[in-house]
Short mmCIF file of C-alpha atoms in Angstrom, two decimals:
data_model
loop_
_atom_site.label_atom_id
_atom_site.label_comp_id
_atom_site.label_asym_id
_atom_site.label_seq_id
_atom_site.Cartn_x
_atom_site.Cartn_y
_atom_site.Cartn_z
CA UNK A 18 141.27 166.61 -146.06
CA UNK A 19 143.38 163.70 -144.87
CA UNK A 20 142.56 162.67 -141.43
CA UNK A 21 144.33 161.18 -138.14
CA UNK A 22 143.35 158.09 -136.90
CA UNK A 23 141.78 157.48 -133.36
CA UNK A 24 140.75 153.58 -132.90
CA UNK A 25 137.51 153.26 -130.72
CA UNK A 26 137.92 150.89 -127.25
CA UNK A 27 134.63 149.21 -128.71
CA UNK A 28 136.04 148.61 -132.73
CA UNK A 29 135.30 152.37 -133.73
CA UNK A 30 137.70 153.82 -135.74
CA UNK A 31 137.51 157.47 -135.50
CA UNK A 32 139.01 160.02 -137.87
CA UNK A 33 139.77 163.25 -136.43
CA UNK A 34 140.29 166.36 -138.90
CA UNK A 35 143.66 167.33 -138.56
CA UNK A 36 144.64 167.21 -141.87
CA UNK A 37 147.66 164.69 -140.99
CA UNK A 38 148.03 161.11 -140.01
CA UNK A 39 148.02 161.84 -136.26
CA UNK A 40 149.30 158.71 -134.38
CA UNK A 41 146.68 156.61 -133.12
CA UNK A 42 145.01 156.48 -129.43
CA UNK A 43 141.85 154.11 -128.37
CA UNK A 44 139.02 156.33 -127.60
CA UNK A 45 135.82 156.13 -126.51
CA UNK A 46 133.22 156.89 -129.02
CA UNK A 47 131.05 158.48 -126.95
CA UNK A 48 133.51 161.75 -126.91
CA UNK A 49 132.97 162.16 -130.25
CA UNK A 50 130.95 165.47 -130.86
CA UNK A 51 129.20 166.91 -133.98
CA UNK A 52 130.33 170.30 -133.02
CA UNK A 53 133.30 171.96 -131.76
CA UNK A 54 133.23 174.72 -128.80
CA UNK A 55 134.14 177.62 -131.04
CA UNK A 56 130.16 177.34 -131.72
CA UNK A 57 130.79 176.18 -135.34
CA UNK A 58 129.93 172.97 -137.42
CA UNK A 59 133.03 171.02 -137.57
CA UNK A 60 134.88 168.74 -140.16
CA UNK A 61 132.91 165.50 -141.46
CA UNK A 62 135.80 161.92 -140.25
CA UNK A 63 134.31 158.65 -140.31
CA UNK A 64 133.10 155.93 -137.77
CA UNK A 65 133.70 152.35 -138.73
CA UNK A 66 132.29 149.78 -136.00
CA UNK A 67 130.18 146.45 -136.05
CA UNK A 68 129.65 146.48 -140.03
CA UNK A 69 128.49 150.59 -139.89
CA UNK A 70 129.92 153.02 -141.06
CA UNK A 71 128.29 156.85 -139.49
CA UNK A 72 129.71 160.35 -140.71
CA UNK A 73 130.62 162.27 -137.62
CA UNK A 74 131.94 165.71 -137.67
CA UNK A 75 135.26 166.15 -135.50
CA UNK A 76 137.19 169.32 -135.98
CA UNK A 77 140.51 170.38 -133.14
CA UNK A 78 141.10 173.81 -133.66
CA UNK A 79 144.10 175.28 -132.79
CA UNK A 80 144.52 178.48 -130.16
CA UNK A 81 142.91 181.05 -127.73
CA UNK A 82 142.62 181.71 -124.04
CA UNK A 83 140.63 182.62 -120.54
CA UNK A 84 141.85 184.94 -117.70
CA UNK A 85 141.37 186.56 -114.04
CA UNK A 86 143.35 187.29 -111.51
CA UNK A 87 142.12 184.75 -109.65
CA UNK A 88 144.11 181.97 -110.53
CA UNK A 89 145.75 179.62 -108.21
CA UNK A 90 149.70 180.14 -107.40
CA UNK A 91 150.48 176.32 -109.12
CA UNK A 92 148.74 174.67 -111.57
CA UNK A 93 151.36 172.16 -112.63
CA UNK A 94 153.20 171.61 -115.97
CA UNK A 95 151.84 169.32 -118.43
CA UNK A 96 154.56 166.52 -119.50
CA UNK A 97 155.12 165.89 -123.17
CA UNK A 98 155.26 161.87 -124.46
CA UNK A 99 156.15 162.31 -128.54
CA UNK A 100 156.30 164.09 -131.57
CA UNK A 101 153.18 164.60 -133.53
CA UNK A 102 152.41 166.04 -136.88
CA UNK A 103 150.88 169.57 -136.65
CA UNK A 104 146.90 170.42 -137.48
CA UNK A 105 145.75 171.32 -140.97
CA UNK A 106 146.23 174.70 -141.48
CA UNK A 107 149.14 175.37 -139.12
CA UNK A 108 152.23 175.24 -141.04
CA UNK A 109 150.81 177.72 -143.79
CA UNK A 110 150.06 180.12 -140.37
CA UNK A 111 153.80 179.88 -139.90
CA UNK A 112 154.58 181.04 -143.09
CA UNK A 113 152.80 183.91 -142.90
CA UNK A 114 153.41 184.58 -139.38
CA UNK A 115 156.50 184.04 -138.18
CA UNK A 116 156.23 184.61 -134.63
CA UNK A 117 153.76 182.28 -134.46
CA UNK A 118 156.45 179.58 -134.98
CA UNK A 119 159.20 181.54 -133.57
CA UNK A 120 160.76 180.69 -129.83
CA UNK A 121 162.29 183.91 -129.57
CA UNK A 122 161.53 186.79 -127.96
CA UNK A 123 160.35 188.58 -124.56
CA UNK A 124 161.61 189.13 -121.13
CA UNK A 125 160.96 187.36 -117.92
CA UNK A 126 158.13 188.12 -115.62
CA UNK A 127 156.93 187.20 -111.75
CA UNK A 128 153.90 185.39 -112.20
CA UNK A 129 151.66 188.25 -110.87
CA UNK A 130 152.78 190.41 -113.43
CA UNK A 131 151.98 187.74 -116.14
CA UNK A 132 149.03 186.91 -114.99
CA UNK A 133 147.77 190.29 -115.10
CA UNK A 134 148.92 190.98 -118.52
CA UNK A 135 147.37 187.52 -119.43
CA UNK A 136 144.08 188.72 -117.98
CA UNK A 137 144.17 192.38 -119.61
CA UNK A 138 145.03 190.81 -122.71
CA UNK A 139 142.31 187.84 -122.75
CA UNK A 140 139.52 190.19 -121.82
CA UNK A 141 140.48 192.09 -124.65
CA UNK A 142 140.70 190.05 -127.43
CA UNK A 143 137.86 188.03 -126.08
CA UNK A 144 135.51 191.00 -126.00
CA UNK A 145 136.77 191.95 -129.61
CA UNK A 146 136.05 189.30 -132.08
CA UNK A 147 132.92 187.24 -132.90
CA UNK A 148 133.12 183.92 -133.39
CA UNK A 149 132.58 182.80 -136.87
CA UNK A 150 133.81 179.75 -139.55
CA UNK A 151 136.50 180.06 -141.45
CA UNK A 152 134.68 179.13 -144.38
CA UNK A 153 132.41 182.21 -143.62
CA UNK A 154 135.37 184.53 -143.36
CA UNK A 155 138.03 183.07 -145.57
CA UNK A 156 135.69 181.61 -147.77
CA UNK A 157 137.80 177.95 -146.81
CA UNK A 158 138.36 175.82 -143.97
CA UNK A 159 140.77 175.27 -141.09
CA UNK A 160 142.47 178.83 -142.49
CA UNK A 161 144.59 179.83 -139.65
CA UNK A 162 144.36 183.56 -139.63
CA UNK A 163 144.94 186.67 -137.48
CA UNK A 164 140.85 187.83 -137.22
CA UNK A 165 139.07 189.55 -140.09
CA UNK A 166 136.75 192.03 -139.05
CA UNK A 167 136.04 191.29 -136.19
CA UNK A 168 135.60 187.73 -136.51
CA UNK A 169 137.19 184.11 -136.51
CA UNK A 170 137.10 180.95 -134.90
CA UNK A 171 139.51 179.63 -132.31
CA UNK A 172 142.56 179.46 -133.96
CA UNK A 173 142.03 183.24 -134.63
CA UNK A 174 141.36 184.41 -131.27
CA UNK A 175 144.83 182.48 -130.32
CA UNK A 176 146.55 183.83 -132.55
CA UNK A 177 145.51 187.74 -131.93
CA UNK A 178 146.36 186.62 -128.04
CA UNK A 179 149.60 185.39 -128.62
CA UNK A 180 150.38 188.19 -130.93
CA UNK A 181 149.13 190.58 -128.36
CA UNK A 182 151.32 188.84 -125.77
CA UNK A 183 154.30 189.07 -127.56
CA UNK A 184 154.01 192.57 -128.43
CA UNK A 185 153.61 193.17 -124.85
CA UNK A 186 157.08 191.55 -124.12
CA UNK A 187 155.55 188.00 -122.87
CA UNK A 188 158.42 185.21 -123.64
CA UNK A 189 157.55 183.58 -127.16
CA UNK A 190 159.07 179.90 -125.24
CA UNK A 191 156.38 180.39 -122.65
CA UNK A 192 152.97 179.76 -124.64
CA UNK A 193 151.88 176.95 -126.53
CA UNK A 194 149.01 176.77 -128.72
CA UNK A 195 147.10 173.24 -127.63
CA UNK A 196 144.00 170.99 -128.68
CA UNK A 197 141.52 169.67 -125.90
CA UNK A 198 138.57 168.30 -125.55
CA UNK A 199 136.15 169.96 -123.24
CA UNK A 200 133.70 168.04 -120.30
CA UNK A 201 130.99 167.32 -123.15
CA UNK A 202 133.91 165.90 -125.62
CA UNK A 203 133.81 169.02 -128.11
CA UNK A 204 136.89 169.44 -129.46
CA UNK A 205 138.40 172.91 -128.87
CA UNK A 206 141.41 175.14 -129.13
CA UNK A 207 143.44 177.14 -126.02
CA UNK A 208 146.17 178.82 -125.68
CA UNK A 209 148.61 177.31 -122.69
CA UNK A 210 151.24 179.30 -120.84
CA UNK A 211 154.01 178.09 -118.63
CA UNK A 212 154.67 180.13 -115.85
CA UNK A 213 157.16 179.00 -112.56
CA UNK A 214 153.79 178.31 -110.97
CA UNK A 215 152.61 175.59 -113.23
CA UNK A 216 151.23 175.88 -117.02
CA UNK A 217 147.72 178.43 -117.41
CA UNK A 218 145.15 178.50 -119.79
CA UNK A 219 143.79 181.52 -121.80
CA UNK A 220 140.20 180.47 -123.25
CA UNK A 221 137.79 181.73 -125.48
CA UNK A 222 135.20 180.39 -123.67
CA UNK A 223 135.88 182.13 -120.22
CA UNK A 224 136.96 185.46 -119.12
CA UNK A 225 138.55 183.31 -116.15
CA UNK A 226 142.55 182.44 -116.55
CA UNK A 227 142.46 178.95 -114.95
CA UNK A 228 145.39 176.10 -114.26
CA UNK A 229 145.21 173.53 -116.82
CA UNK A 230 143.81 171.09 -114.44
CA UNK A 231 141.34 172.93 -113.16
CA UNK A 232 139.49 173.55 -117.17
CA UNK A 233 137.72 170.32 -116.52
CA UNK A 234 139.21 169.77 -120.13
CA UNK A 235 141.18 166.63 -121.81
CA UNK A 236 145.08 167.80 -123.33
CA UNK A 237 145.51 166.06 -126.43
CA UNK A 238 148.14 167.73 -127.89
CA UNK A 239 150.13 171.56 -128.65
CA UNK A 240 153.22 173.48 -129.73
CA UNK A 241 156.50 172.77 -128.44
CA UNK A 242 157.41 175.51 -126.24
CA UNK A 243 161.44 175.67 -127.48
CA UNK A 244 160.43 174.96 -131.06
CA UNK A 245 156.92 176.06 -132.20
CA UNK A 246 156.73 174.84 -135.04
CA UNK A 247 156.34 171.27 -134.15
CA UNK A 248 153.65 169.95 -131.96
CA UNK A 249 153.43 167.28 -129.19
CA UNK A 250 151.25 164.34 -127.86
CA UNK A 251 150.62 165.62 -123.92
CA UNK A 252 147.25 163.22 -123.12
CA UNK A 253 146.35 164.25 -119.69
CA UNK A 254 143.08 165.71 -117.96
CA UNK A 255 140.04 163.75 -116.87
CA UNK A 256 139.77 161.64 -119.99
CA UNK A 257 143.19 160.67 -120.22
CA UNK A 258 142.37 157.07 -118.54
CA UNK A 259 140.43 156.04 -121.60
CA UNK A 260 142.59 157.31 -124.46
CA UNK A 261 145.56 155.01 -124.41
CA UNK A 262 148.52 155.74 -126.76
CA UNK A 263 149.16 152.31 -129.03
#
């Protein structure tokens, strides 16, 4: 696959697998994991730095959540900087799922009432599927799917939650699929919503429905929320300081 291009503060080049020529950031190496937080080997990028060359597996998969009712009243809403090209796999998920892509859709909600249905609905789907690799399912890679019995990876889980949302009336324009790193520099998948209170995170990971600033993870990028099929850069979270946008 083709891969974006992250340039190391210390001469590493690091390529990400994306599947696109995602503009490029300085990073430091040492967030560079050999597996992703879905709990599944990721895709093989390349480190160039002081005449070595070291095959690294990277992977940013694309969607899922967390939930309680026990989330703070504001979180605070992420800003956007650019464009960006979308991950491999994504556009293809449009195709076949239109509402993934689609802005569309839902009625407006107090944030108590969506953060209960955000909860119900995380739990669920959570507690539903096993996590698995696409290539085990699909029999291919970075296949963005609804789950297959029973199983997927973190794009799947997403996209059963944001299905599951929208059936339940949740606004379309108020979730986001987004790419993070997490404290140990795995690269990972979430789902974001935007409610008046500030922009909440639905994980795989957690049962827990958390502010996006209180994850403990790096934003590197997700959906635009009035036009879902195109992605932006939104670098914030702990790690932000060290990836600089050149």
């Amino acid at each position: 696959m083709a891969q974006g291009a992250f340039k190391g503060v210390v001469g590493f080049s690091v390529g990400f697998g994306f599947g696109v020529v995602w503009s490029t950031f300085s990073v430091m190496p040492s967030f560079i994991s050999e597996r992703d937080t879905c709990g599944v080997p990721v895709i093989s990028g390349n480190i160039e730095g002081r005449g070595m060359i070291k095959k690294i597996s990277v992977l940013a998969c694309a969607l899922i959540g967390a939930s309680s009712l026990n989330a703070p009243a504001f979180a605070g809403q992420l800003q956007a900087t650019r464009a960006i090209s979308a991950p491999e796999g994504f556009s293809s998920a449009c195709q076949r799922y239109s509402w993934l892509c689609s802005s569309r859709g839902g009625a407006t909600m107090s944030d108590d009432k969506a953060l209960e249905l955000l909860s119900r609905v995380n739990r669920k789907v959570n507690s539903s599927i096993r996590p698995a690799e696409d290539s085990a399912v699909y029999g291919r890679s970075n296949y963005w799917s609804m789950p297959e019995g029973g199983r997927g990876d973190c794009e799947d889980y997403a996209m059963a939650k944001t299905k599951a949302l929208l059936d339940a009336g949740f606004q379309a324009s108020k979730m986001a699929v987004s790419v993070v790193l997490d404290g140990g520099g795995n690269n990972h998948a979430v789902l974001l919503v935007r409610l008046s209170g500030g922009d909440f995170v639905l994980d795989s990971l957690t049962s827990t429905i958390k502010p996006w600033d209180q994850t403990g993870y790096t934003f590197l990028a997700r959906q635009k929320f009035d036009h879902k099929a195109a992605w932006e850069v939104i670098l914030s979270g702990p790690r932000a300081k060290q990836f600089n946008e050149i």
